[in-house]
PDB file of C-alpha atoms and ligand atoms in Angstrom:
ATOM      1  CA  UNK A  22     -51.057   5.498 105.363  1.00  0.00           C
ATOM      2  CA  UNK A  23     -50.212   4.685 101.831  1.00  0.00           C
ATOM      3  CA  UNK A  24     -53.654   3.075 101.000  1.00  0.00           C
ATOM      4  CA  UNK A  25     -55.548   6.258 101.985  1.00  0.00           C
ATOM      5  CA  UNK A  26     -53.087   8.567 100.145  1.00  0.00           C
ATOM      6  CA  UNK A  27     -53.862   6.316  97.197  1.00  0.00           C
ATOM      7  CA  UNK A  28     -57.690   6.418  97.402  1.00  0.00           C
ATOM      8  CA  UNK A  29     -57.580  10.013  97.751  1.00  0.00           C
ATOM      9  CA  UNK A  30     -55.664  10.464  94.652  1.00  0.00           C
ATOM     10  CA  UNK A  31     -57.680   8.304  92.340  1.00  0.00           C
ATOM     11  CA  UNK A  32     -61.147   8.994  94.018  1.00  0.00           C
ATOM     12  CA  UNK A  33     -63.373  11.740  92.486  1.00  0.00           C
ATOM     13  CA  UNK A  34     -63.961  14.885  94.699  1.00  0.00           C
ATOM     14  CA  UNK A  35     -67.422  13.643  95.838  1.00  0.00           C
ATOM     15  CA  UNK A  36     -66.305   9.864  96.637  1.00  0.00           C
ATOM     16  CA  UNK A  37     -63.405  11.552  98.687  1.00  0.00           C
ATOM     17  CA  UNK A  38     -65.855  13.610 100.713  1.00  0.00           C
ATOM     18  CA  UNK A  39     -67.886  10.584 101.635  1.00  0.00           C
ATOM     19  CA  UNK A  40     -64.622   8.780 102.676  1.00  0.00           C
ATOM     20  CA  UNK A  41     -63.452  11.585 104.851  1.00  0.00           C
ATOM     21  CA  UNK A  42     -67.041  11.851 106.682  1.00  0.00           C
ATOM     22  CA  UNK A  43     -67.006   7.990 107.203  1.00  0.00           C
ATOM     23  CA  UNK A  44     -63.677   8.290 108.679  1.00  0.00           C
ATOM     24  CA  UNK A  45     -64.580  11.217 110.897  1.00  0.00           C
ATOM     25  CA  UNK A  46     -67.628   9.064 112.022  1.00  0.00           C
ATOM     26  CA  UNK A  47     -65.478   6.013 112.890  1.00  0.00           C
ATOM     27  CA  UNK A  48     -62.936   8.213 114.777  1.00  0.00           C
ATOM     28  CA  UNK A  49     -65.693   9.911 116.903  1.00  0.00           C
ATOM     29  CA  UNK A  50     -67.117   6.616 117.761  1.00  0.00           C
ATOM     30  CA  UNK A  51     -63.981   5.243 118.782  1.00  0.00           C
ATOM     31  CA  UNK A  52     -63.079   8.468 120.896  1.00  0.00           C
ATOM     32  CA  UNK A  53     -66.480   8.149 122.326  1.00  0.00           C
ATOM     33  CA  UNK A  54     -66.148   4.486 123.427  1.00  0.00           C
ATOM     34  CA  UNK A  55     -62.639   5.320 124.617  1.00  0.00           C
ATOM     35  CA  UNK A  56     -64.124   8.025 127.047  1.00  0.00           C
ATOM     36  CA  UNK A  57     -66.888   5.796 128.371  1.00  0.00           C
ATOM     37  CA  UNK A  58     -64.415   3.388 129.191  1.00  0.00           C
ATOM     38  CA  UNK A  59     -62.198   5.759 130.813  1.00  0.00           C
ATOM     39  CA  UNK A  60     -64.916   7.232 133.145  1.00  0.00           C
ATOM     40  CA  UNK A  61     -65.726   3.720 134.115  1.00  0.00           C
ATOM     41  CA  UNK A  62     -61.860   2.921 135.055  1.00  0.00           C
ATOM     42  CA  UNK A  63     -61.650   6.264 136.805  1.00  0.00           C
ATOM     43  CA  UNK A  64     -64.791   5.751 139.234  1.00  0.00           C
ATOM     44  CA  UNK A  65     -63.348   2.289 140.160  1.00  0.00           C
ATOM     45  CA  UNK A  66     -60.102   3.447 140.767  1.00  0.00           C
ATOM     46  CA  UNK A  67     -61.553   6.425 142.899  1.00  0.00           C
ATOM     47  CA  UNK A  68     -63.570   4.352 144.950  1.00  0.00           C
ATOM     48  CA  UNK A  69     -60.869   2.375 146.514  1.00  0.00           C
ATOM     49  CA  UNK A  70     -58.767   5.075 148.166  1.00  0.00           C
ATOM     50  CA  UNK A  71     -62.321   6.737 149.254  1.00  0.00           C
ATOM     51  CA  UNK A  72     -63.645   3.561 150.797  1.00  0.00           C
ATOM     52  CA  UNK A  73     -60.281   2.998 152.569  1.00  0.00           C
ATOM     53  CA  UNK A  74     -60.139   6.171 154.003  1.00  0.00           C
ATOM     54  CA  UNK A  75     -63.800   6.050 154.997  1.00  0.00           C
ATOM     55  CA  UNK A  76     -63.012   2.612 156.820  1.00  0.00           C
ATOM     56  CA  UNK A  77     -59.987   4.213 158.595  1.00  0.00           C
ATOM     57  CA  UNK A  78     -62.021   7.208 159.694  1.00  0.00           C
ATOM     58  CA  UNK A  79     -64.355   4.510 161.200  1.00  0.00           C
ATOM     59  CA  UNK A  80     -61.644   2.500 162.716  1.00  0.00           C
ATOM     60  CA  UNK A  81     -60.077   5.981 164.149  1.00  0.00           C
ATOM     61  CA  UNK A  82     -63.623   6.789 165.741  1.00  0.00           C
ATOM     62  CA  UNK A  83     -63.795   3.103 167.409  1.00  0.00           C
ATOM     63  CA  UNK A  84     -60.242   3.250 168.742  1.00  0.00           C
ATOM     64  CA  UNK A  85     -60.525   6.459 170.572  1.00  0.00           C
ATOM     65  CA  UNK A  86     -59.126   4.674 173.686  1.00  0.00           C
ATOM     66  CA  UNK A  87     -56.123   3.080 172.013  1.00  0.00           C
ATOM     67  CA  UNK A  88     -53.844   5.926 170.944  1.00  0.00           C
ATOM     68  CA  UNK A  89     -51.361   3.637 169.471  1.00  0.00           C
ATOM     69  CA  UNK A  90     -53.871   2.249 166.989  1.00  0.00           C
ATOM     70  CA  UNK A  91     -55.311   5.811 166.305  1.00  0.00           C
ATOM     71  CA  UNK A  92     -51.966   6.749 165.225  1.00  0.00           C
ATOM     72  CA  UNK A  93     -51.465   3.639 162.946  1.00  0.00           C
ATOM     73  CA  UNK A  94     -54.883   4.139 161.250  1.00  0.00           C
ATOM     74  CA  UNK A  95     -53.836   7.901 160.892  1.00  0.00           C
ATOM     75  CA  UNK A  96     -50.762   7.166 159.257  1.00  0.00           C
ATOM     76  CA  UNK A  97     -52.901   4.938 156.821  1.00  0.00           C
ATOM     77  CA  UNK A  98     -55.281   7.470 156.217  1.00  0.00           C
ATOM     78  CA  UNK A  99     -52.183   9.985 155.117  1.00  0.00           C
ATOM     79  CA  UNK A 100     -50.918   7.349 152.686  1.00  0.00           C
ATOM     80  CA  UNK A 101     -54.575   7.013 151.332  1.00  0.00           C
ATOM     81  CA  UNK A 102     -55.004  10.495 150.885  1.00  0.00           C
ATOM     82  CA  UNK A 103     -51.967  11.108 149.066  1.00  0.00           C
ATOM     83  CA  UNK A 104     -52.544   8.323 146.617  1.00  0.00           C
ATOM     84  CA  UNK A 105     -55.972   9.991 146.202  1.00  0.00           C
ATOM     85  CA  UNK A 106     -54.906  13.466 145.278  1.00  0.00           C
ATOM     86  CA  UNK A 107     -52.028  12.194 143.081  1.00  0.00           C
ATOM     87  CA  UNK A 108     -54.630   9.990 141.216  1.00  0.00           C
ATOM     88  CA  UNK A 109     -57.000  13.296 140.917  1.00  0.00           C
ATOM     89  CA  UNK A 110     -54.002  15.234 139.557  1.00  0.00           C
ATOM     90  CA  UNK A 111     -53.052  12.828 136.888  1.00  0.00           C
ATOM     91  CA  UNK A 112     -56.699  12.142 135.871  1.00  0.00           C
ATOM     92  CA  UNK A 113     -56.882  15.957 135.369  1.00  0.00           C
ATOM     93  CA  UNK A 114     -53.794  15.970 133.336  1.00  0.00           C
ATOM     94  CA  UNK A 115     -54.776  13.023 131.069  1.00  0.00           C
ATOM     95  CA  UNK A 116     -58.299  14.279 130.286  1.00  0.00           C
ATOM     96  CA  UNK A 117     -56.474  17.667 129.490  1.00  0.00           C
ATOM     97  CA  UNK A 118     -54.412  15.887 127.197  1.00  0.00           C
ATOM     98  CA  UNK A 119     -57.264  14.071 125.554  1.00  0.00           C
ATOM     99  CA  UNK A 120     -58.675  17.526 124.918  1.00  0.00           C
ATOM    100  CA  UNK A 121     -58.973  18.628 121.237  1.00  0.00           C
ATOM    101  CA  UNK A 122     -56.452  21.078 121.211  1.00  0.00           C
ATOM    102  CA  UNK A 123     -53.601  20.104 123.656  1.00  0.00           C
ATOM    103  CA  UNK A 124     -50.955  22.228 121.789  1.00  0.00           C
ATOM    104  CA  UNK A 125     -52.922  25.633 121.884  1.00  0.00           C
ATOM    105  CA  UNK A 126     -49.450  27.763 122.176  1.00  0.00           C
ATOM    106  CA  UNK A 127     -46.645  25.559 121.228  1.00  0.00           C
ATOM    107  CA  UNK A 128     -43.076  26.923 122.143  1.00  0.00           C
ATOM    108  CA  UNK A 129     -39.680  26.258 121.744  1.00  0.00           C
ATOM    109  CA  UNK A 130     -39.138  23.588 124.676  1.00  0.00           C
ATOM    110  CA  UNK A 131     -35.723  23.316 125.998  1.00  0.00           C
ATOM    111  CA  UNK A 132     -34.729  19.817 126.684  1.00  0.00           C
ATOM    112  CA  UNK A 133     -31.956  20.707 129.440  1.00  0.00           C
ATOM    113  CA  UNK A 134     -34.819  22.413 131.473  1.00  0.00           C
ATOM    114  CA  UNK A 135     -37.078  19.304 131.046  1.00  0.00           C
ATOM    115  CA  UNK A 136     -34.542  17.077 132.086  1.00  0.00           C
ATOM    116  CA  UNK A 137     -33.342  19.269 135.188  1.00  0.00           C
ATOM    117  CA  UNK A 138     -37.226  19.500 136.396  1.00  0.00           C
ATOM    118  CA  UNK A 139     -37.459  15.895 136.107  1.00  0.00           C
ATOM    119  CA  UNK A 140     -34.207  15.205 137.918  1.00  0.00           C
ATOM    120  CA  UNK A 141     -35.326  17.731 141.018  1.00  0.00           C
ATOM    121  CA  UNK A 142     -38.856  16.276 141.006  1.00  0.00           C
ATOM    122  CA  UNK A 143     -37.499  12.873 142.207  1.00  0.00           C
ATOM    123  CA  UNK A 144     -34.715  14.332 144.241  1.00  0.00           C
ATOM    124  CA  UNK A 145     -36.238  13.442 147.483  1.00  0.00           C
ATOM    125  CA  UNK A 146     -37.144   9.746 146.653  1.00  0.00           C
ATOM    126  CA  UNK A 147     -33.615   9.228 145.070  1.00  0.00           C
ATOM    127  CA  UNK A 148     -31.714  10.650 148.283  1.00  0.00           C
ATOM    128  CA  UNK A 149     -34.058   8.475 150.578  1.00  0.00           C
ATOM    129  CA  UNK A 150     -33.031   5.356 148.570  1.00  0.00           C
ATOM    130  CA  UNK A 151     -29.361   6.627 147.825  1.00  0.00           C
ATOM    131  CA  UNK A 152     -30.134   6.293 144.120  1.00  0.00           C
ATOM    132  CA  UNK A 153     -27.814   8.178 141.890  1.00  0.00           C
ATOM    133  CA  UNK A 154     -29.679  10.223 139.097  1.00  0.00           C
ATOM    134  CA  UNK A 155     -27.163  11.284 136.499  1.00  0.00           C
ATOM    135  CA  UNK A 156     -27.771  13.390 133.271  1.00  0.00           C
ATOM    136  CA  UNK A 157     -25.586  13.099 130.141  1.00  0.00           C
ATOM    137  CA  UNK A 158     -25.295  13.656 126.423  1.00  0.00           C
ATOM    138  CA  UNK A 159     -26.172  16.746 124.336  1.00  0.00           C
ATOM    139  CA  UNK A 160     -27.032  19.945 125.689  1.00  0.00           C
ATOM    140  CA  UNK A 161     -29.386  22.795 124.043  1.00  0.00           C
ATOM    141  CA  UNK A 162     -31.488  20.330 122.173  1.00  0.00           C
ATOM    142  CA  UNK A 163     -35.030  21.830 121.375  1.00  0.00           C
ATOM    143  CA  UNK A 164     -38.438  20.536 120.364  1.00  0.00           C
ATOM    144  CA  UNK A 165     -41.480  22.554 119.443  1.00  0.00           C
ATOM    145  CA  UNK A 166     -44.526  21.896 121.818  1.00  0.00           C
ATOM    146  CA  UNK A 167     -45.388  22.269 125.304  1.00  0.00           C
ATOM    147  CA  UNK A 168     -42.612  22.712 127.969  1.00  0.00           C
ATOM    148  CA  UNK A 169     -45.087  21.820 130.598  1.00  0.00           C
ATOM    149  CA  UNK A 170     -46.130  18.344 128.977  1.00  0.00           C
ATOM    150  CA  UNK A 171     -42.402  17.425 128.014  1.00  0.00           C
ATOM    151  CA  UNK A 172     -41.380  18.240 131.466  1.00  0.00           C
ATOM    152  CA  UNK A 173     -44.329  16.096 132.810  1.00  0.00           C
ATOM    153  CA  UNK A 174     -43.361  13.245 130.674  1.00  0.00           C
ATOM    154  CA  UNK A 175     -39.854  13.112 131.315  1.00  0.00           C
ATOM    155  CA  UNK A 176     -40.525  13.626 135.016  1.00  0.00           C
ATOM    156  CA  UNK A 177     -42.730  10.517 134.878  1.00  0.00           C
ATOM    157  CA  UNK A 178     -40.097   8.204 133.201  1.00  0.00           C
ATOM    158  CA  UNK A 179     -37.524   9.467 135.891  1.00  0.00           C
ATOM    159  CA  UNK A 180     -40.185   9.061 138.809  1.00  0.00           C
ATOM    160  CA  UNK A 181     -40.646   5.465 137.753  1.00  0.00           C
ATOM    161  CA  UNK A 182     -36.910   4.749 137.216  1.00  0.00           C
ATOM    162  CA  UNK A 183     -36.460   5.733 140.964  1.00  0.00           C
ATOM    163  CA  UNK A 184     -39.548   4.010 142.379  1.00  0.00           C
ATOM    164  CA  UNK A 185     -38.822   0.736 140.474  1.00  0.00           C
ATOM    165  CA  UNK A 186     -35.138   0.442 141.382  1.00  0.00           C
ATOM    166  CA  UNK A 187     -33.659  -0.704 144.454  1.00  0.00           C
ATOM    167  CA  UNK A 188     -31.393   1.284 147.113  1.00  0.00           C
ATOM    168  CA  UNK A 189     -28.070   2.444 145.947  1.00  0.00           C
ATOM    169  CA  UNK A 190     -28.648   1.975 142.163  1.00  0.00           C
ATOM    170  CA  UNK A 191     -28.194   4.339 139.286  1.00  0.00           C
ATOM    171  CA  UNK A 192     -30.543   6.121 136.896  1.00  0.00           C
ATOM    172  CA  UNK A 193     -29.066   7.890 133.757  1.00  0.00           C
ATOM    173  CA  UNK A 194     -30.997  10.268 131.519  1.00  0.00           C
ATOM    174  CA  UNK A 195     -29.500  10.756 128.205  1.00  0.00           C
ATOM    175  CA  UNK A 196     -30.319  13.341 125.499  1.00  0.00           C
ATOM    176  CA  UNK A 197     -29.170  12.970 121.864  1.00  0.00           C
ATOM    177  CA  UNK A 198     -30.040  14.002 118.498  1.00  0.00           C
ATOM    178  CA  UNK A 199     -30.055  11.972 115.624  1.00  0.00           C
ATOM    179  CA  UNK A 200     -31.117  13.384 112.255  1.00  0.00           C
ATOM    180  CA  UNK A 201     -34.383  15.376 112.627  1.00  0.00           C
ATOM    181  CA  UNK A 202     -35.320  13.635 116.044  1.00  0.00           C
ATOM    182  CA  UNK A 203     -34.240  13.929 119.470  1.00  0.00           C
ATOM    183  CA  UNK A 204     -33.896  11.092 121.990  1.00  0.00           C
ATOM    184  CA  UNK A 205     -34.389  11.060 125.917  1.00  0.00           C
ATOM    185  CA  UNK A 206     -33.479   7.937 127.278  1.00  0.00           C
ATOM    186  CA  UNK A 207     -34.089   6.992 130.937  1.00  0.00           C
ATOM    187  CA  UNK A 208     -32.078   4.072 131.914  1.00  0.00           C
ATOM    188  CA  UNK A 209     -32.584   2.150 135.246  1.00  0.00           C
ATOM    189  CA  UNK A 210     -31.110  -0.831 137.140  1.00  0.00           C
ATOM    190  CA  UNK A 211     -34.209  -1.785 138.659  1.00  0.00           C
ATOM    191  CA  UNK A 212     -36.783  -4.429 138.974  1.00  0.00           C
ATOM    192  CA  UNK A 213     -37.499  -4.558 135.194  1.00  0.00           C
ATOM    193  CA  UNK A 214     -40.737  -5.470 133.447  1.00  0.00           C
ATOM    194  CA  UNK A 215     -41.920  -9.134 132.772  1.00  0.00           C
ATOM    195  CA  UNK A 216     -42.030  -9.724 128.977  1.00  0.00           C
ATOM    196  CA  UNK A 217     -45.778 -10.702 129.179  1.00  0.00           C
ATOM    197  CA  UNK A 218     -46.720  -7.411 130.704  1.00  0.00           C
ATOM    198  CA  UNK A 219     -44.442  -5.031 128.702  1.00  0.00           C
ATOM    199  CA  UNK A 220     -47.057  -4.376 125.810  1.00  0.00           C
ATOM    200  CA  UNK A 221     -49.568  -3.338 128.320  1.00  0.00           C
ATOM    201  CA  UNK A 222     -48.075  -0.713 130.565  1.00  0.00           C
ATOM    202  CA  UNK A 223     -48.756   2.092 128.314  1.00  0.00           C
ATOM    203  CA  UNK A 224     -52.667   1.264 129.058  1.00  0.00           C
ATOM    204  CA  UNK A 225     -54.416   3.589 131.503  1.00  0.00           C
ATOM    205  CA  UNK A 226     -54.244   2.116 135.176  1.00  0.00           C
ATOM    206  CA  UNK A 227     -52.238  -0.884 134.108  1.00  0.00           C
ATOM    207  CA  UNK A 228     -49.792  -2.139 136.799  1.00  0.00           C
ATOM    208  CA  UNK A 229     -47.505  -5.021 136.697  1.00  0.00           C
ATOM    209  CA  UNK A 230     -48.141  -5.647 140.434  1.00  0.00           C
ATOM    210  CA  UNK A 231     -51.039  -3.810 141.808  1.00  0.00           C
ATOM    211  CA  UNK A 232     -50.456  -5.139 145.491  1.00  0.00           C
ATOM    212  CA  UNK A 233     -46.888  -3.491 145.310  1.00  0.00           C
ATOM    213  CA  UNK A 234     -48.822  -0.153 144.373  1.00  0.00           C
ATOM    214  CA  UNK A 235     -50.595   0.031 147.384  1.00  0.00           C
ATOM    215  CA  UNK A 236     -47.129   0.660 149.020  1.00  0.00           C
ATOM    216  CA  UNK A 237     -45.288   2.667 146.189  1.00  0.00           C
ATOM    217  CA  UNK A 238     -48.442   4.956 145.770  1.00  0.00           C
ATOM    218  CA  UNK A 239     -48.128   4.320 141.957  1.00  0.00           C
ATOM    219  CA  UNK A 240     -51.547   5.093 139.961  1.00  0.00           C
ATOM    220  CA  UNK A 241     -50.955   3.104 136.620  1.00  0.00           C
ATOM    221  CA  UNK A 242     -51.395   6.559 134.687  1.00  0.00           C
ATOM    222  CA  UNK A 243     -47.991   8.002 134.522  1.00  0.00           C
ATOM    223  CA  UNK A 244     -46.839   6.041 131.422  1.00  0.00           C
ATOM    224  CA  UNK A 245     -50.298   6.650 129.574  1.00  0.00           C
ATOM    225  CA  UNK A 246     -49.791  10.603 130.159  1.00  0.00           C
ATOM    226  CA  UNK A 247     -46.249   9.775 128.451  1.00  0.00           C
ATOM    227  CA  UNK A 248     -47.566   8.167 125.765  1.00  0.00           C
ATOM    228  CA  UNK A 249     -50.138  10.995 124.967  1.00  0.00           C
ATOM    229  CA  UNK A 250     -47.414  13.464 125.253  1.00  0.00           C
ATOM    230  CA  UNK A 251     -45.338  11.690 122.578  1.00  0.00           C
ATOM    231  CA  UNK A 252     -48.389  11.377 120.557  1.00  0.00           C
ATOM    232  CA  UNK A 253     -49.496  14.727 120.406  1.00  0.00           C
ATOM    233  CA  UNK A 254     -45.994  15.968 119.712  1.00  0.00           C
ATOM    234  CA  UNK A 255     -45.707  13.611 116.905  1.00  0.00           C
ATOM    235  CA  UNK A 256     -43.179  11.286 118.615  1.00  0.00           C
ATOM    236  CA  UNK A 257     -43.005   8.003 120.172  1.00  0.00           C
ATOM    237  CA  UNK A 258     -42.094   5.959 123.592  1.00  0.00           C
ATOM    238  CA  UNK A 259     -40.585   2.846 123.440  1.00  0.00           C
ATOM    239  CA  UNK A 260     -39.223   0.472 126.062  1.00  0.00           C
ATOM    240  CA  UNK A 261     -36.502  -2.243 126.612  1.00  0.00           C
ATOM    241  CA  UNK A 262     -36.709  -4.336 129.660  1.00  0.00           C
ATOM    242  CA  UNK A 263     -34.748  -7.514 131.208  1.00  0.00           C
ATOM    243  CA  UNK A 264     -36.475  -8.470 134.618  1.00  0.00           C
ATOM    244  CA  UNK A 265     -34.348  -8.052 137.364  1.00  0.00           C
ATOM    245  CA  UNK A 266     -31.724  -6.144 135.746  1.00  0.00           C
ATOM    246  CA  UNK A 267     -33.591  -2.856 134.864  1.00  0.00           C
ATOM    247  CA  UNK A 268     -35.504  -0.868 132.029  1.00  0.00           C
ATOM    248  CA  UNK A 269     -34.550   1.645 129.510  1.00  0.00           C
ATOM    249  CA  UNK A 270     -37.498   4.002 128.229  1.00  0.00           C
ATOM    250  CA  UNK A 271     -36.829   6.097 125.088  1.00  0.00           C
ATOM    251  CA  UNK A 272     -39.084   9.249 124.318  1.00  0.00           C
ATOM    252  CA  UNK A 273     -38.345  10.187 120.612  1.00  0.00           C
ATOM    253  CA  UNK A 274     -39.557  13.797 119.341  1.00  0.00           C
ATOM    254  CA  UNK A 275     -39.298  15.468 116.275  1.00  0.00           C
ATOM    255  CA  UNK A 276     -36.634  17.985 116.285  1.00  0.00           C
ATOM    256  CA  UNK A 277     -37.717  21.713 116.010  1.00  0.00           C
ATOM    257  CA  UNK A 278     -40.617  20.712 113.626  1.00  0.00           C
ATOM    258  CA  UNK A 279     -43.952  22.488 114.088  1.00  0.00           C
ATOM    259  CA  UNK A 280     -46.586  19.842 115.137  1.00  0.00           C
ATOM    260  CA  UNK A 281     -49.162  21.880 112.960  1.00  0.00           C
ATOM    261  CA  UNK A 282     -47.528  19.974 110.317  1.00  0.00           C
ATOM    262  CA  UNK A 283     -47.606  16.671 112.002  1.00  0.00           C
ATOM    263  CA  UNK A 284     -50.142  14.488 113.668  1.00  0.00           C
ATOM    264  CA  UNK A 285     -50.222  17.377 116.253  1.00  0.00           C
ATOM    265  CA  UNK A 286     -53.477  17.966 117.220  1.00  0.00           C
ATOM    266  CA  UNK A 287     -55.310  14.735 116.608  1.00  0.00           C
ATOM    267  CA  UNK A 288     -56.812  13.426 119.771  1.00  0.00           C
ATOM    268  CA  UNK A 289     -55.128   9.922 120.580  1.00  0.00           C
ATOM    269  CA  UNK A 290     -56.331   6.876 122.536  1.00  0.00           C
ATOM    270  CA  UNK A 291     -54.055   4.895 124.546  1.00  0.00           C
TER     271      UNK A 291
HETATM  272  P1  ADP B 315     -47.632   3.844 138.355  1.00  0.00           P
HETATM  273  O1  ADP B 315     -48.155   5.026 138.731  1.00  0.00           O
HETATM  274  O2  ADP B 315     -48.241   2.453 138.426  1.00  0.00           O
HETATM  275  O3  ADP B 315     -45.856   3.739 138.097  1.00  0.00           O
HETATM  276  P2  ADP B 315     -47.216   4.007 135.032  1.00  0.00           P
HETATM  277  O4  ADP B 315     -48.445   4.093 134.149  1.00  0.00           O
HETATM  278  O5  ADP B 315     -46.026   4.976 135.264  1.00  0.00           O
HETATM  279  O6  ADP B 315     -48.106   4.035 136.480  1.00  0.00           O
HETATM  280  O7  ADP B 315     -46.611   2.484 135.190  1.00  0.00           O
HETATM  281  C1  ADP B 315     -47.331   1.336 134.812  1.00  0.00           C
HETATM  282  C2  ADP B 315     -46.336   0.082 135.198  1.00  0.00           C
HETATM  283  O8  ADP B 315     -45.215  -0.152 134.691  1.00  0.00           O
HETATM  284  C3  ADP B 315     -46.082   0.323 136.759  1.00  0.00           C
HETATM  285  O9  ADP B 315     -47.273  -0.116 137.426  1.00  0.00           O
HETATM  286  C4  ADP B 315     -44.882  -0.763 136.750  1.00  0.00           C
HETATM  287  O10 ADP B 315     -45.339  -1.900 137.000  1.00  0.00           O
HETATM  288  C5  ADP B 315     -44.496  -0.922 135.356  1.00  0.00           C
HETATM  289  N1  ADP B 315     -42.984   0.195 135.148  1.00  0.00           N
HETATM  290  C6  ADP B 315     -43.079   1.447 134.850  1.00  0.00           C
HETATM  291  N2  ADP B 315     -41.763   2.115 134.776  1.00  0.00           N
HETATM  292  C7  ADP B 315     -41.099   0.971 135.206  1.00  0.00           C
HETATM  293  C8  ADP B 315     -39.551   0.970 135.399  1.00  0.00           C
HETATM  294  N3  ADP B 315     -39.033   1.997 135.033  1.00  0.00           N
HETATM  295  N4  ADP B 315     -39.167  -0.407 135.823  1.00  0.00           N
HETATM  296  C9  ADP B 315     -39.992  -1.207 136.159  1.00  0.00           C
HETATM  297  N5  ADP B 315     -41.415  -1.153 135.954  1.00  0.00           N
HETATM  298  C10 ADP B 315     -41.661  -0.121 135.674  1.00  0.00           C
END
């Protein structure tokens, strides 16, 4: 910030070095604390589906003379193991993003491809709920970074829009450029987010309604992945929502600018 730049300008070289070292140590400690916290959360989150699968396996074992019950328990085992594998996949993705150099080989990322991939990824869920997913806006926009990460971020936003919307509603993905930035907005007509939760939804494992999650299969990690991707690309994610009416998530990224010159490879905490 301004204060830091000012200090750096007036302080002699020795003082500047000491300041830089202190800043480094503080950041190191903070990153370490965030990691520890993450590991504790991860073990808790993993134990839930693993415990459920174990109980269900016991139930199947005990109910071997009741085929209907066996089928019911087996169905729930499937749901729980799907949840577990999604959780593991997202945890791996998140820890990769928390690594020191998430953008090793930045490339030109084509937003049309990212949006098309995101729409395809949610197509099955959308069809099942008769939700129309439409993409609009400017074509041919590019940003500098990771195609995989940006694709994953947009996919998470579209998947949420579909998951938290009612049957027959509409999801619109809009891409536009504004000055040296590009914006990808995902607008839904879904359940919306209560005002008291809105500041926390980007935290790892945070869910507005954990009970509902058992049925929707959410992990609470999607938006923290989006936030990480935004930060590693020098961008930002914002949300606007009215409960009962819908939500708008907007991912803003620097257009065509090299992340090496921005806050690019700094590990971020969410
Ligand atoms: P999850 O896997 O639970 O969807 P996310 O990190 O993607 O995890 O989202 C965190 C929480 O934010 C969700 O549990 C949900 O309560 C809320 N949320 C996210 N996107 C939307 C949306 N489009 N509409 C309503 N609520 C949403």
